[in-house]
């Protein structure tokens, strides 16, 4: 797959008639697209509570609002890069942006959670096309290695900034004019991006583009979709149920088939010989772990701020500023200093900062206010900004030149898979912890000195609502005969939801800590075995 967006020698593939004429405009156009894509992965966090109320959605429905978007990106990104090499990267960028823009309009018009999630999946297909050609377009526009490195640094900083800014932008839009506008805002921006691409972006293709690996794409999709569905519905269906076990079996079987196919395919979408290189594996793992822990956890933190602490979406976005500003401040200097920082130290250090930030966010209880999360958000945001930039840029330094395009695509795919799996897995952790705490609390519910007997049916309704992240809104489900117990139920709701959030943050921190150790060890294995660690 030599032509899949090879970033370090792409200038050799550009014909005389297609030489870049507007490199800065190309960078701006690509960054507009990437800002929209990364923003849409986190902007929905601020709208989840309103979507839940407006469309009467369960927690699993809300998880699919995120995962229906990121799953197609993860499955199709590498194939999209190959298609860009063959059909033209500018052409695919325009097609992807048009698809993304039209789907954004469809999301705003959706009248139910199922319809919203279906159109989110279409939006994800457009995003995959954009992701697949974005870095190769930048590389083609900047054939000079020094200028290209600076452009890619800007690209990485934009990705980090958009990821961090999502909750604040989303909160402002949801509070001012409604959740639909987190999608409608994409429409004029998308139209502008398409116009800029037509006017300024130069077409580029690979001279030796490989055919698309559709079999690999299908097997990867068949690995992710049933696995994510099992994680999201596991608590509701039962982890030992036939459906969950069957979905897990399909996912594992498909993964094995994917590995077998990629090892024998003439033109694999992902050369597994690249992935097993320890230094590169560390890079992909860091991208996966940071996205699957901190980025995924921000969705549950946003629900907590709104439904449990009672802040409106804009106020919740303001309270996400410690994470947002920390990532925004850290990302640009890391991008500039990247070549001076030894990746074998900077990457595990950044992951350790993410783990520490998540751990500082644990310890919430029924009396917790938003200020409890400030220190952890600052630390976690700094780690996220650093990991995002380092992972994007160091993918080009850990592999030989002719695999650069596949390397960056693999890292982006790992990031998307991290979000998909993280939202699904942490959602299961959240629901389970909340249900356990709520069940114990309802069994011992007292008003004054009197024990209140909550009927099993009513207790199940309250527990399900709390497990869906309803927080203090659970009071809406309390019948009139339990009016005297409302204060006690309110305290129980706050405590149970806090325990769910603690479980999310502690699990995320543990995963990030394990990833830190792995990211520290893997490049050193490379250094001893093959001498590929360059710094």
Short mmCIF file of C-alpha atoms in Angstrom, two decimals:
data_model
loop_
_atom_site.label_atom_id
_atom_site.label_comp_id
_atom_site.label_asym_id
_atom_site.label_seq_id
_atom_site.Cartn_x
_atom_site.Cartn_y
_atom_site.Cartn_z
CA UNK A 1 0.00 0.00 0.00
CA UNK A 2 2.80 2.34 -0.91
CA UNK A 3 0.60 5.12 -2.10
CA UNK A 4 -1.76 5.45 0.83
CA UNK A 5 -1.12 9.08 1.61
CA UNK A 6 2.64 8.65 1.96
CA UNK A 7 3.47 11.93 3.61
CA UNK A 8 7.20 12.18 3.45
CA UNK A 9 7.69 11.53 -0.23
CA UNK A 10 4.34 12.62 -1.61
CA UNK A 11 5.98 15.47 -3.51
CA UNK A 12 7.50 12.86 -5.83
CA UNK A 13 3.98 11.78 -6.81
CA UNK A 14 2.73 15.21 -7.93
CA UNK A 15 2.70 15.79 -11.66
CA UNK A 16 3.77 19.10 -13.17
CA UNK A 17 0.21 20.14 -14.02
CA UNK A 18 -0.95 19.42 -10.47
CA UNK A 19 1.82 21.21 -8.60
CA UNK A 20 0.47 22.94 -5.46
CA UNK A 21 -0.28 26.61 -5.99
CA UNK A 22 -2.10 27.59 -2.77
CA UNK A 23 -0.45 25.71 0.11
CA UNK A 24 -1.66 28.03 2.88
CA UNK A 25 -5.23 28.00 1.57
CA UNK A 26 -5.05 24.21 1.35
CA UNK A 27 -3.91 24.00 4.97
CA UNK A 28 -6.73 26.33 6.07
CA UNK A 29 -9.31 24.30 4.11
CA UNK A 30 -8.12 21.00 5.56
CA UNK A 31 -7.97 22.43 9.08
CA UNK A 32 -11.55 23.71 8.76
CA UNK A 33 -12.62 20.17 7.95
CA UNK A 34 -10.58 18.62 10.74
CA UNK A 35 -11.82 21.16 13.27
CA UNK A 36 -15.42 20.26 12.39
CA UNK A 37 -14.72 16.53 12.60
CA UNK A 38 -12.97 16.60 15.95
CA UNK A 39 -15.47 19.13 17.32
CA UNK A 40 -18.33 16.80 16.42
CA UNK A 41 -16.77 14.04 18.50
CA UNK A 42 -16.96 16.10 21.70
CA UNK A 43 -19.52 18.85 21.02
CA UNK A 44 -22.37 16.38 21.52
CA UNK A 45 -21.32 15.91 25.15
CA UNK A 46 -22.96 19.21 26.06
CA UNK A 47 -26.13 18.28 24.18
CA UNK A 48 -26.63 14.73 25.46
CA UNK A 49 -28.87 15.73 28.37
CA UNK A 50 -31.09 17.85 26.12
CA UNK A 51 -31.19 15.14 23.45
CA UNK A 52 -32.13 12.66 26.16
CA UNK A 53 -35.06 14.81 27.27
CA UNK A 54 -36.16 15.91 23.80
CA UNK A 55 -36.03 12.47 22.18
CA UNK A 56 -36.77 10.38 25.30
CA UNK A 57 -33.50 8.49 24.91
CA UNK A 58 -31.91 5.87 27.15
CA UNK A 59 -28.21 5.84 28.04
CA UNK A 60 -27.59 3.27 25.31
CA UNK A 61 -29.26 5.59 22.80
CA UNK A 62 -27.01 8.42 23.96
CA UNK A 63 -23.92 6.23 23.67
CA UNK A 64 -24.84 5.53 20.06
CA UNK A 65 -25.03 9.28 19.39
CA UNK A 66 -21.26 9.21 19.90
CA UNK A 67 -20.42 5.72 18.64
CA UNK A 68 -22.61 5.78 15.52
CA UNK A 69 -20.38 8.65 14.36
CA UNK A 70 -16.98 7.32 15.38
CA UNK A 71 -17.48 3.69 14.33
CA UNK A 72 -17.65 4.41 10.57
CA UNK A 73 -14.63 6.66 10.94
CA UNK A 74 -12.65 3.86 12.58
CA UNK A 75 -13.74 1.25 10.04
CA UNK A 76 -13.40 3.30 6.85
CA UNK A 77 -10.51 5.70 7.46
CA UNK A 78 -7.72 3.60 5.97
CA UNK A 79 -9.85 2.56 3.01
CA UNK A 80 -10.72 6.21 2.43
CA UNK A 81 -7.01 7.03 2.27
CA UNK A 82 -6.54 4.38 -0.42
CA UNK A 83 -9.51 5.69 -2.40
CA UNK A 84 -8.03 9.19 -2.20
CA UNK A 85 -4.78 7.90 -3.67
CA UNK A 86 -6.64 6.36 -6.60
CA UNK A 87 -9.53 8.78 -7.25
CA UNK A 88 -7.94 12.04 -6.15
CA UNK A 89 -7.62 13.43 -2.64
CA UNK A 90 -9.24 16.77 -3.45
CA UNK A 91 -12.20 14.99 -5.04
CA UNK A 92 -12.65 12.74 -2.02
CA UNK A 93 -12.32 15.69 0.37
CA UNK A 94 -15.17 17.47 -1.43
CA UNK A 95 -17.30 14.31 -1.45
CA UNK A 96 -16.66 13.75 2.23
CA UNK A 97 -17.41 17.33 3.17
CA UNK A 98 -20.63 17.32 1.14
CA UNK A 99 -21.74 14.07 2.81
CA UNK A 100 -20.85 15.39 6.26
CA UNK A 101 -22.70 18.67 5.66
CA UNK A 102 -25.91 17.08 4.36
CA UNK A 103 -25.87 14.53 7.19
CA UNK A 104 -25.43 17.35 9.72
CA UNK A 105 -28.65 18.88 8.43
CA UNK A 106 -30.32 15.46 8.75
CA UNK A 107 -29.17 15.17 12.37
CA UNK A 108 -30.76 18.52 13.21
CA UNK A 109 -34.05 17.42 11.64
CA UNK A 110 -34.17 13.97 13.32
CA UNK A 111 -37.38 13.39 15.29
CA UNK A 112 -36.24 10.33 17.25
CA UNK A 113 -33.10 8.84 18.76
CA UNK A 114 -32.96 5.99 16.20
CA UNK A 115 -33.25 8.41 13.28
CA UNK A 116 -30.59 10.64 14.81
CA UNK A 117 -28.17 7.76 15.23
CA UNK A 118 -28.71 6.50 11.68
CA UNK A 119 -27.91 9.93 10.24
CA UNK A 120 -24.95 10.22 12.64
CA UNK A 121 -23.58 7.06 11.01
CA UNK A 122 -23.88 8.72 7.58
CA UNK A 123 -22.12 11.76 9.02
CA UNK A 124 -19.38 9.38 10.19
CA UNK A 125 -18.93 8.06 6.65
CA UNK A 126 -18.33 11.61 5.43
CA UNK A 127 -15.92 12.15 8.30
CA UNK A 128 -13.98 9.01 7.36
CA UNK A 129 -13.47 10.31 3.83
CA UNK A 130 -12.19 13.61 5.20
CA UNK A 131 -9.89 11.96 7.74
CA UNK A 132 -8.43 9.66 5.10
CA UNK A 133 -7.25 12.43 2.78
CA UNK A 134 -6.56 15.32 5.16
CA UNK A 135 -2.91 14.70 6.01
CA UNK A 136 -1.97 13.58 2.47
CA UNK A 137 -3.51 16.83 1.11
CA UNK A 138 -1.40 18.87 3.53
CA UNK A 139 1.72 16.90 2.63
CA UNK A 140 1.10 17.37 -1.09
CA UNK A 141 0.66 21.12 -0.60
CA UNK A 142 3.97 21.40 1.32
CA UNK A 143 6.61 19.31 -0.52
CA UNK A 144 9.43 21.01 1.40
CA UNK A 145 10.09 18.81 4.50
CA UNK A 146 10.61 21.76 6.88
CA UNK A 147 7.45 23.57 5.81
CA UNK A 148 5.56 20.29 5.83
CA UNK A 149 6.57 19.60 9.42
CA UNK A 150 5.29 23.01 10.51
CA UNK A 151 2.03 22.51 8.61
CA UNK A 152 1.49 19.12 10.23
CA UNK A 153 2.18 20.74 13.60
CA UNK A 154 -0.63 23.23 12.93
CA UNK A 155 -2.84 20.34 11.86
CA UNK A 156 -2.20 18.46 15.12
CA UNK A 157 -2.78 21.57 17.21
CA UNK A 158 -6.13 22.15 15.47
CA UNK A 159 -7.20 18.57 16.24
CA UNK A 160 -6.32 18.97 19.91
CA UNK A 161 -7.99 22.37 20.16
CA UNK A 162 -11.22 21.19 18.54
CA UNK A 163 -11.41 18.12 20.77
CA UNK A 164 -11.07 20.29 23.85
CA UNK A 165 -13.36 23.12 22.67
CA UNK A 166 -16.33 20.86 21.88
CA UNK A 167 -18.12 21.00 25.26
CA UNK A 168 -17.91 24.80 25.50
CA UNK A 169 -19.06 25.47 21.95
CA UNK A 170 -21.79 22.85 22.28
CA UNK A 171 -22.95 24.26 25.60
CA UNK A 172 -23.24 27.76 24.18
CA UNK A 173 -25.26 26.59 21.18
CA UNK A 174 -27.56 24.27 23.15
CA UNK A 175 -28.34 26.87 25.81
CA UNK A 176 -28.85 29.74 23.38
CA UNK A 177 -30.77 28.13 20.52
CA UNK A 178 -31.19 24.37 21.06
CA UNK A 179 -29.33 21.09 20.62
CA UNK A 180 -30.16 20.94 16.90
CA UNK A 181 -27.72 23.80 16.32
CA UNK A 182 -24.67 21.74 17.22
CA UNK A 183 -25.37 20.09 13.85
CA UNK A 184 -26.85 23.03 11.92
CA UNK A 185 -23.71 25.08 12.56
CA UNK A 186 -21.83 22.62 10.34
CA UNK A 187 -23.93 23.45 7.29
CA UNK A 188 -22.61 26.94 6.43
CA UNK A 189 -19.09 25.96 7.46
CA UNK A 190 -19.25 22.87 5.26
CA UNK A 191 -20.46 24.91 2.28
CA UNK A 192 -17.55 27.34 2.76
CA UNK A 193 -15.08 24.44 3.00
CA UNK A 194 -16.37 22.88 -0.23
CA UNK A 195 -16.08 26.24 -2.01
CA UNK A 196 -12.51 26.71 -0.74
CA UNK A 197 -11.57 23.20 -1.86
CA UNK A 198 -12.93 23.82 -5.37
CA UNK A 199 -11.11 27.13 -5.61
CA UNK A 200 -7.77 26.57 -3.93
CA UNK A 201 -6.95 22.91 -3.25
CA UNK A 202 -4.80 21.22 -5.88
CA UNK A 203 -5.68 17.68 -6.89
CA UNK A 204 -3.12 14.99 -6.08
CA UNK A 205 -2.97 11.24 -6.55
CA UNK A 206 -0.45 8.48 -5.93
CA UNK A 207 1.43 7.12 -8.93
CA UNK A 208 1.24 3.59 -7.54
CA UNK A 209 -2.07 3.60 -5.68
CA UNK A 210 -3.15 0.22 -4.32
CA UNK A 211 -6.70 -1.09 -4.77
CA UNK A 212 -9.07 -0.64 -1.84
CA UNK A 213 -9.18 -3.51 0.64
CA UNK A 214 -12.97 -3.91 0.87
CA UNK A 215 -12.74 -7.33 2.49
CA UNK A 216 -10.57 -5.90 5.26
CA UNK A 217 -12.95 -2.98 5.68
CA UNK A 218 -15.93 -5.31 6.02
CA UNK A 219 -14.17 -7.55 8.53
CA UNK A 220 -13.07 -4.59 10.65
CA UNK A 221 -16.64 -3.28 10.67
CA UNK A 222 -17.91 -6.72 11.64
CA UNK A 223 -15.39 -6.73 14.47
CA UNK A 224 -16.37 -3.35 15.86
CA UNK A 225 -20.15 -3.23 15.45
CA UNK A 226 -21.20 -6.37 17.37
CA UNK A 227 -18.51 -5.81 19.99
CA UNK A 228 -19.66 -2.27 20.69
CA UNK A 229 -23.31 -3.36 20.70
CA UNK A 230 -22.50 -6.04 23.30
CA UNK A 231 -20.71 -3.49 25.52
CA UNK A 232 -23.53 -0.96 25.29
CA UNK A 233 -26.36 -3.42 25.92
CA UNK A 234 -24.51 -5.84 28.23
CA UNK A 235 -26.03 -4.48 31.45
CA UNK A 236 -29.56 -4.50 30.05
CA UNK A 237 -29.37 -7.91 28.34
CA UNK A 238 -27.14 -9.62 30.91
CA UNK A 239 -23.46 -10.29 30.36
CA UNK A 240 -24.06 -14.04 30.25
CA UNK A 241 -27.06 -13.79 27.91
CA UNK A 242 -27.03 -15.58 24.56
CA UNK A 243 -27.20 -12.28 22.68
CA UNK A 244 -24.15 -10.77 24.39
CA UNK A 245 -22.12 -13.98 24.15
CA UNK A 246 -23.13 -14.38 20.49
CA UNK A 247 -22.17 -10.81 19.63
CA UNK A 248 -18.86 -11.24 21.43
CA UNK A 249 -18.18 -14.45 19.51
CA UNK A 250 -18.94 -12.75 16.19
CA UNK A 251 -16.64 -9.84 17.10
CA UNK A 252 -13.74 -12.09 18.12
CA UNK A 253 -14.16 -14.36 15.11
CA UNK A 254 -14.24 -11.36 12.78
CA UNK A 255 -11.11 -9.95 14.41
CA UNK A 256 -9.24 -13.20 13.84
CA UNK A 257 -10.48 -13.28 10.26
CA UNK A 258 -9.39 -9.68 9.80
CA UNK A 259 -5.87 -10.48 11.03
CA UNK A 260 -5.67 -13.56 8.81
CA UNK A 261 -6.86 -11.60 5.77
CA UNK A 262 -4.53 -8.67 6.33
CA UNK A 263 -1.57 -11.04 6.60
CA UNK A 264 -2.31 -12.67 3.24
CA UNK A 265 -3.90 -9.83 1.24
CA UNK A 266 -1.85 -8.49 -1.64
CA UNK A 267 -2.87 -4.92 -0.77
CA UNK A 268 -3.96 -4.85 2.91
CA UNK A 269 -5.65 -1.78 4.35
CA UNK A 270 -3.33 -2.21 7.33
CA UNK A 271 0.02 -3.94 7.10
CA UNK A 272 0.21 -5.78 10.42
CA UNK A 273 3.98 -5.90 10.17
CA UNK A 274 3.83 -2.19 10.87
CA UNK A 275 1.58 -2.57 13.91
CA UNK A 276 3.78 -5.21 15.56
CA UNK A 277 6.76 -2.87 15.54
CA UNK A 278 6.96 -2.01 19.23
CA UNK A 279 7.80 1.68 18.78
CA UNK A 280 4.89 2.24 16.44
CA UNK A 281 2.57 0.09 18.55
CA UNK A 282 3.33 2.43 21.47
CA UNK A 283 2.30 5.39 19.40
CA UNK A 284 -1.02 3.83 18.32
CA UNK A 285 -1.70 2.59 21.85
CA UNK A 286 -1.27 6.08 23.31
CA UNK A 287 -3.75 7.52 20.81
CA UNK A 288 -6.20 4.70 21.57
CA UNK A 289 -5.88 4.98 25.34
CA UNK A 290 -6.12 8.78 25.62
CA UNK A 291 -9.23 8.84 23.44
CA UNK A 292 -10.79 5.79 25.10
CA UNK A 293 -10.37 7.15 28.61
CA UNK A 294 -10.37 10.94 28.91
CA UNK A 295 -12.24 11.87 25.72
CA UNK A 296 -14.86 9.17 26.35
CA UNK A 297 -15.21 10.16 30.02
CA UNK A 298 -16.05 13.78 29.16
CA UNK A 299 -19.46 12.60 27.90
CA UNK A 300 -20.36 11.23 31.34
CA UNK A 301 -18.92 14.26 33.10
CA UNK A 302 -21.13 16.52 30.97
CA UNK A 303 -24.22 14.49 31.88
CA UNK A 304 -23.23 14.79 35.54
CA UNK A 305 -22.81 18.55 35.37
CA UNK A 306 -26.20 19.03 33.73
CA UNK A 307 -28.50 16.34 35.13
CA UNK A 308 -27.02 15.97 38.62
CA UNK A 309 -25.46 19.32 39.49
CA UNK A 310 -28.23 21.23 37.67
CA UNK A 311 -26.14 23.43 35.37
CA UNK A 312 -27.47 24.35 31.94
CA UNK A 313 -25.39 23.23 28.92
CA UNK A 314 -23.54 26.54 28.60
CA UNK A 315 -22.69 26.56 32.30
CA UNK A 316 -21.50 22.99 31.93
CA UNK A 317 -19.32 24.06 28.99
CA UNK A 318 -17.84 26.86 31.08
CA UNK A 319 -17.03 24.33 33.77
CA UNK A 320 -15.21 22.27 31.16
CA UNK A 321 -12.89 25.23 30.50
CA UNK A 322 -10.11 23.92 32.78
CA UNK A 323 -9.73 20.91 30.46
CA UNK A 324 -10.31 22.98 27.31
CA UNK A 325 -7.84 25.74 28.10
CA UNK A 326 -5.24 23.31 29.38
CA UNK A 327 -5.29 21.38 26.09
CA UNK A 328 -5.29 24.60 24.08
CA UNK A 329 -2.30 25.98 25.97
CA UNK A 330 -0.23 22.78 25.88
CA UNK A 331 -0.83 21.60 22.29
CA UNK A 332 0.85 24.41 20.29
CA UNK A 333 4.21 24.46 22.12
CA UNK A 334 4.32 20.67 22.08
CA UNK A 335 3.82 20.81 18.30
CA UNK A 336 6.65 23.32 17.93
CA UNK A 337 9.01 21.50 20.31
CA UNK A 338 8.14 18.02 19.12
CA UNK A 339 11.42 17.42 17.28
CA UNK A 340 13.40 18.40 20.39
CA UNK A 341 11.50 16.13 22.77
CA UNK A 342 12.49 12.46 22.94
CA UNK A 343 9.28 10.61 22.08
CA UNK A 344 10.30 7.63 24.19
CA UNK A 345 9.98 9.96 27.21
CA UNK A 346 7.41 12.55 26.14
CA UNK A 347 4.72 10.05 25.07
CA UNK A 348 4.62 7.95 28.28
CA UNK A 349 4.92 11.11 30.36
CA UNK A 350 1.89 12.59 28.59
CA UNK A 351 -0.07 9.36 29.14
CA UNK A 352 0.87 9.41 32.82
CA UNK A 353 -0.50 12.95 33.06
CA UNK A 354 -3.80 11.75 31.54
CA UNK A 355 -3.95 8.91 34.09
CA UNK A 356 -3.22 11.28 36.97
CA UNK A 357 -5.84 13.76 35.79
CA UNK A 358 -8.51 11.07 35.64
CA UNK A 359 -7.58 9.83 39.10
CA UNK A 360 -7.89 13.33 40.56
CA UNK A 361 -11.46 13.41 39.23
CA UNK A 362 -12.49 10.47 41.44
CA UNK A 363 -13.85 10.86 44.96
CA UNK A 364 -17.15 12.58 44.13
CA UNK A 365 -20.16 12.14 46.41
CA UNK A 366 -23.66 13.55 46.85
CA UNK A 367 -22.28 16.86 48.14
CA UNK A 368 -19.66 17.35 45.42
CA UNK A 369 -19.63 20.57 43.37
CA UNK A 370 -18.01 21.15 39.99
CA UNK A 371 -14.87 22.62 41.56
CA UNK A 372 -13.91 19.10 42.63
CA UNK A 373 -12.96 18.38 39.01
CA UNK A 374 -10.81 21.45 38.30
CA UNK A 375 -7.39 20.02 39.17
CA UNK A 376 -8.00 16.73 37.36
CA UNK A 377 -9.38 18.52 34.31
CA UNK A 378 -6.34 20.79 34.06
CA UNK A 379 -3.95 17.87 34.35
CA UNK A 380 -5.94 15.60 32.04
CA UNK A 381 -6.35 18.34 29.44
CA UNK A 382 -2.62 18.96 29.39
CA UNK A 383 -1.96 15.28 28.84
CA UNK A 384 -4.61 15.06 26.14
CA UNK A 385 -3.22 18.03 24.23
CA UNK A 386 0.28 16.58 24.38
CA UNK A 387 -0.71 13.02 23.40
CA UNK A 388 -2.81 14.22 20.47
CA UNK A 389 0.02 16.24 18.97
CA UNK A 390 2.80 13.75 19.70
CA UNK A 391 0.84 10.79 18.36
CA UNK A 392 -0.01 12.63 15.14
CA UNK A 393 3.54 13.75 14.47
CA UNK A 394 5.65 10.89 15.78
CA UNK A 395 3.85 8.36 13.57
CA UNK A 396 6.03 9.74 10.77
CA UNK A 397 9.29 9.17 12.63
CA UNK A 398 8.89 5.59 13.82
CA UNK A 399 8.49 4.04 10.39
CA UNK A 400 10.31 4.04 7.07
CA UNK A 401 9.32 6.56 4.44
CA UNK A 402 7.11 4.36 2.25
CA UNK A 403 4.79 3.50 5.13
CA UNK A 404 4.22 7.02 6.43
CA UNK A 405 0.71 7.36 5.04
CA UNK A 406 -0.45 4.05 6.46
CA UNK A 407 1.18 4.93 9.78
CA UNK A 408 -0.75 8.16 10.25
CA UNK A 409 -3.95 6.48 9.11
CA UNK A 410 -3.43 3.66 11.60
CA UNK A 411 -2.92 6.12 14.46
CA UNK A 412 -6.08 8.02 13.55
CA UNK A 413 -7.96 4.72 13.32
CA UNK A 414 -6.67 3.73 16.75
CA UNK A 415 -7.91 7.05 18.12
CA UNK A 416 -11.41 6.52 16.70
CA UNK A 417 -11.58 2.93 17.92
CA UNK A 418 -10.56 4.21 21.34
CA UNK A 419 -13.52 6.59 21.44
CA UNK A 420 -15.93 3.89 20.20
CA UNK A 421 -14.79 1.29 22.72
CA UNK A 422 -14.33 3.82 25.52
CA UNK A 423 -17.82 5.29 25.30
CA UNK A 424 -19.35 1.81 25.15
CA UNK A 425 -17.19 0.27 27.87
CA UNK A 426 -17.25 3.20 30.29
CA UNK A 427 -21.01 3.44 29.75
CA UNK A 428 -21.34 -0.14 30.95
CA UNK A 429 -19.18 0.68 33.99
CA UNK A 430 -21.26 3.78 34.75
CA UNK A 431 -24.63 2.01 34.52
CA UNK A 432 -23.48 -0.93 36.62
CA UNK A 433 -22.03 1.24 39.40
CA UNK A 434 -25.08 3.51 39.49
CA UNK A 435 -27.48 0.55 39.56
CA UNK A 436 -25.59 -1.09 42.43
CA UNK A 437 -25.52 2.10 44.51
CA UNK A 438 -29.12 2.99 43.71
CA UNK A 439 -30.38 -0.50 44.52
CA UNK A 440 -28.71 -0.45 47.93
CA UNK A 441 -29.96 3.07 48.61
CA UNK A 442 -33.56 2.33 47.67
CA UNK A 443 -33.57 -0.78 49.86
CA UNK A 444 -32.58 1.35 52.87
CA UNK A 445 -34.46 4.56 52.00
CA UNK A 446 -35.65 6.45 55.08
CA UNK A 447 -37.66 9.59 55.76
CA UNK A 448 -36.84 10.81 59.24
CA UNK A 449 -36.90 7.62 61.28
CA UNK A 450 -39.28 5.81 58.96
CA UNK A 451 -38.12 3.28 56.36
CA UNK A 452 -39.82 3.80 53.00
CA UNK A 453 -40.75 0.64 51.14
CA UNK A 454 -40.35 1.32 47.44
CA UNK A 455 -42.20 -1.25 45.31
CA UNK A 456 -39.95 -3.37 43.10
CA UNK A 457 -41.51 -2.05 39.91
CA UNK A 458 -41.01 1.58 40.94
CA UNK A 459 -37.49 0.85 42.17
CA UNK A 460 -36.62 -0.66 38.78
CA UNK A 461 -37.89 2.46 36.99
CA UNK A 462 -35.85 4.75 39.25
CA UNK A 463 -32.73 2.58 38.96
CA UNK A 464 -32.98 2.46 35.16
CA UNK A 465 -33.42 6.24 34.98
CA UNK A 466 -30.39 6.81 37.20
CA UNK A 467 -28.35 4.29 35.19
CA UNK A 468 -29.19 6.30 32.08
CA UNK A 469 -27.58 9.39 33.62
CA UNK A 470 -30.84 11.14 34.57
CA UNK A 471 -29.36 12.36 37.87
CA UNK A 472 -31.71 14.72 39.72
CA UNK A 473 -34.20 14.43 36.88
CA UNK A 474 -35.12 11.08 38.42
CA UNK A 475 -37.49 13.03 40.67
CA UNK A 476 -39.75 13.33 37.62
CA UNK A 477 -40.36 9.58 37.90
CA UNK A 478 -41.44 9.69 41.57
CA UNK A 479 -45.19 9.17 42.05
CA UNK A 480 -47.18 11.54 44.28
CA UNK A 481 -47.48 9.05 47.13
CA UNK A 482 -43.70 9.28 47.64
CA UNK A 483 -43.60 13.08 47.78
CA UNK A 484 -42.31 13.02 51.35
CA UNK A 485 -39.33 10.95 50.21
CA UNK A 486 -38.25 13.40 47.49
CA UNK A 487 -35.40 14.98 49.52
CA UNK A 488 -34.03 11.55 50.40
CA UNK A 489 -34.39 10.39 46.80
CA UNK A 490 -32.64 13.52 45.58
CA UNK A 491 -29.67 12.81 47.84
CA UNK A 492 -29.70 9.17 46.73
CA UNK A 493 -29.71 10.26 43.06
CA UNK A 494 -26.74 12.55 43.61
CA UNK A 495 -24.79 9.89 45.49
CA UNK A 496 -25.53 7.07 43.05
CA UNK A 497 -24.63 9.16 40.01
CA UNK A 498 -21.44 10.33 41.70
CA UNK A 499 -20.47 6.71 42.32
CA UNK A 500 -21.08 5.95 38.66
CA UNK A 501 -18.84 8.84 37.64
CA UNK A 502 -16.19 7.73 40.14
CA UNK A 503 -16.22 4.28 38.55
CA UNK A 504 -15.79 5.82 35.09
CA UNK A 505 -12.86 8.00 36.19
CA UNK A 506 -11.16 5.24 38.21
CA UNK A 507 -11.49 2.74 35.37
CA UNK A 508 -10.21 5.28 32.88
CA UNK A 509 -7.28 6.13 35.12
CA UNK A 510 -6.35 2.47 35.56
CA UNK A 511 -6.46 1.86 31.79
CA UNK A 512 -4.40 5.00 31.12
CA UNK A 513 -1.86 3.90 33.76
CA UNK A 514 -1.47 0.47 32.16
CA UNK A 515 -1.10 2.16 28.77
CA UNK A 516 1.58 4.45 30.24
CA UNK A 517 3.69 1.46 31.27
CA UNK A 518 3.23 -0.18 27.88
CA UNK A 519 4.05 3.02 26.00
CA UNK A 520 7.20 3.40 28.12
CA UNK A 521 8.39 -0.18 27.58
CA UNK A 522 7.58 -0.76 23.90
CA UNK A 523 9.99 1.76 22.27
CA UNK A 524 12.82 0.39 24.39
CA UNK A 525 12.15 -3.09 23.03
CA UNK A 526 12.49 -1.58 19.55
CA UNK A 527 15.70 0.15 20.51
CA UNK A 528 17.26 -3.09 21.68
CA UNK A 529 15.96 -5.29 18.88
CA UNK A 530 16.07 -3.19 15.75
CA UNK A 531 17.55 0.18 16.52
CA UNK A 532 14.45 1.94 15.21
CA UNK A 533 14.09 4.30 18.15
CA UNK A 534 15.61 7.43 16.70
CA UNK A 535 15.56 9.63 19.75
#
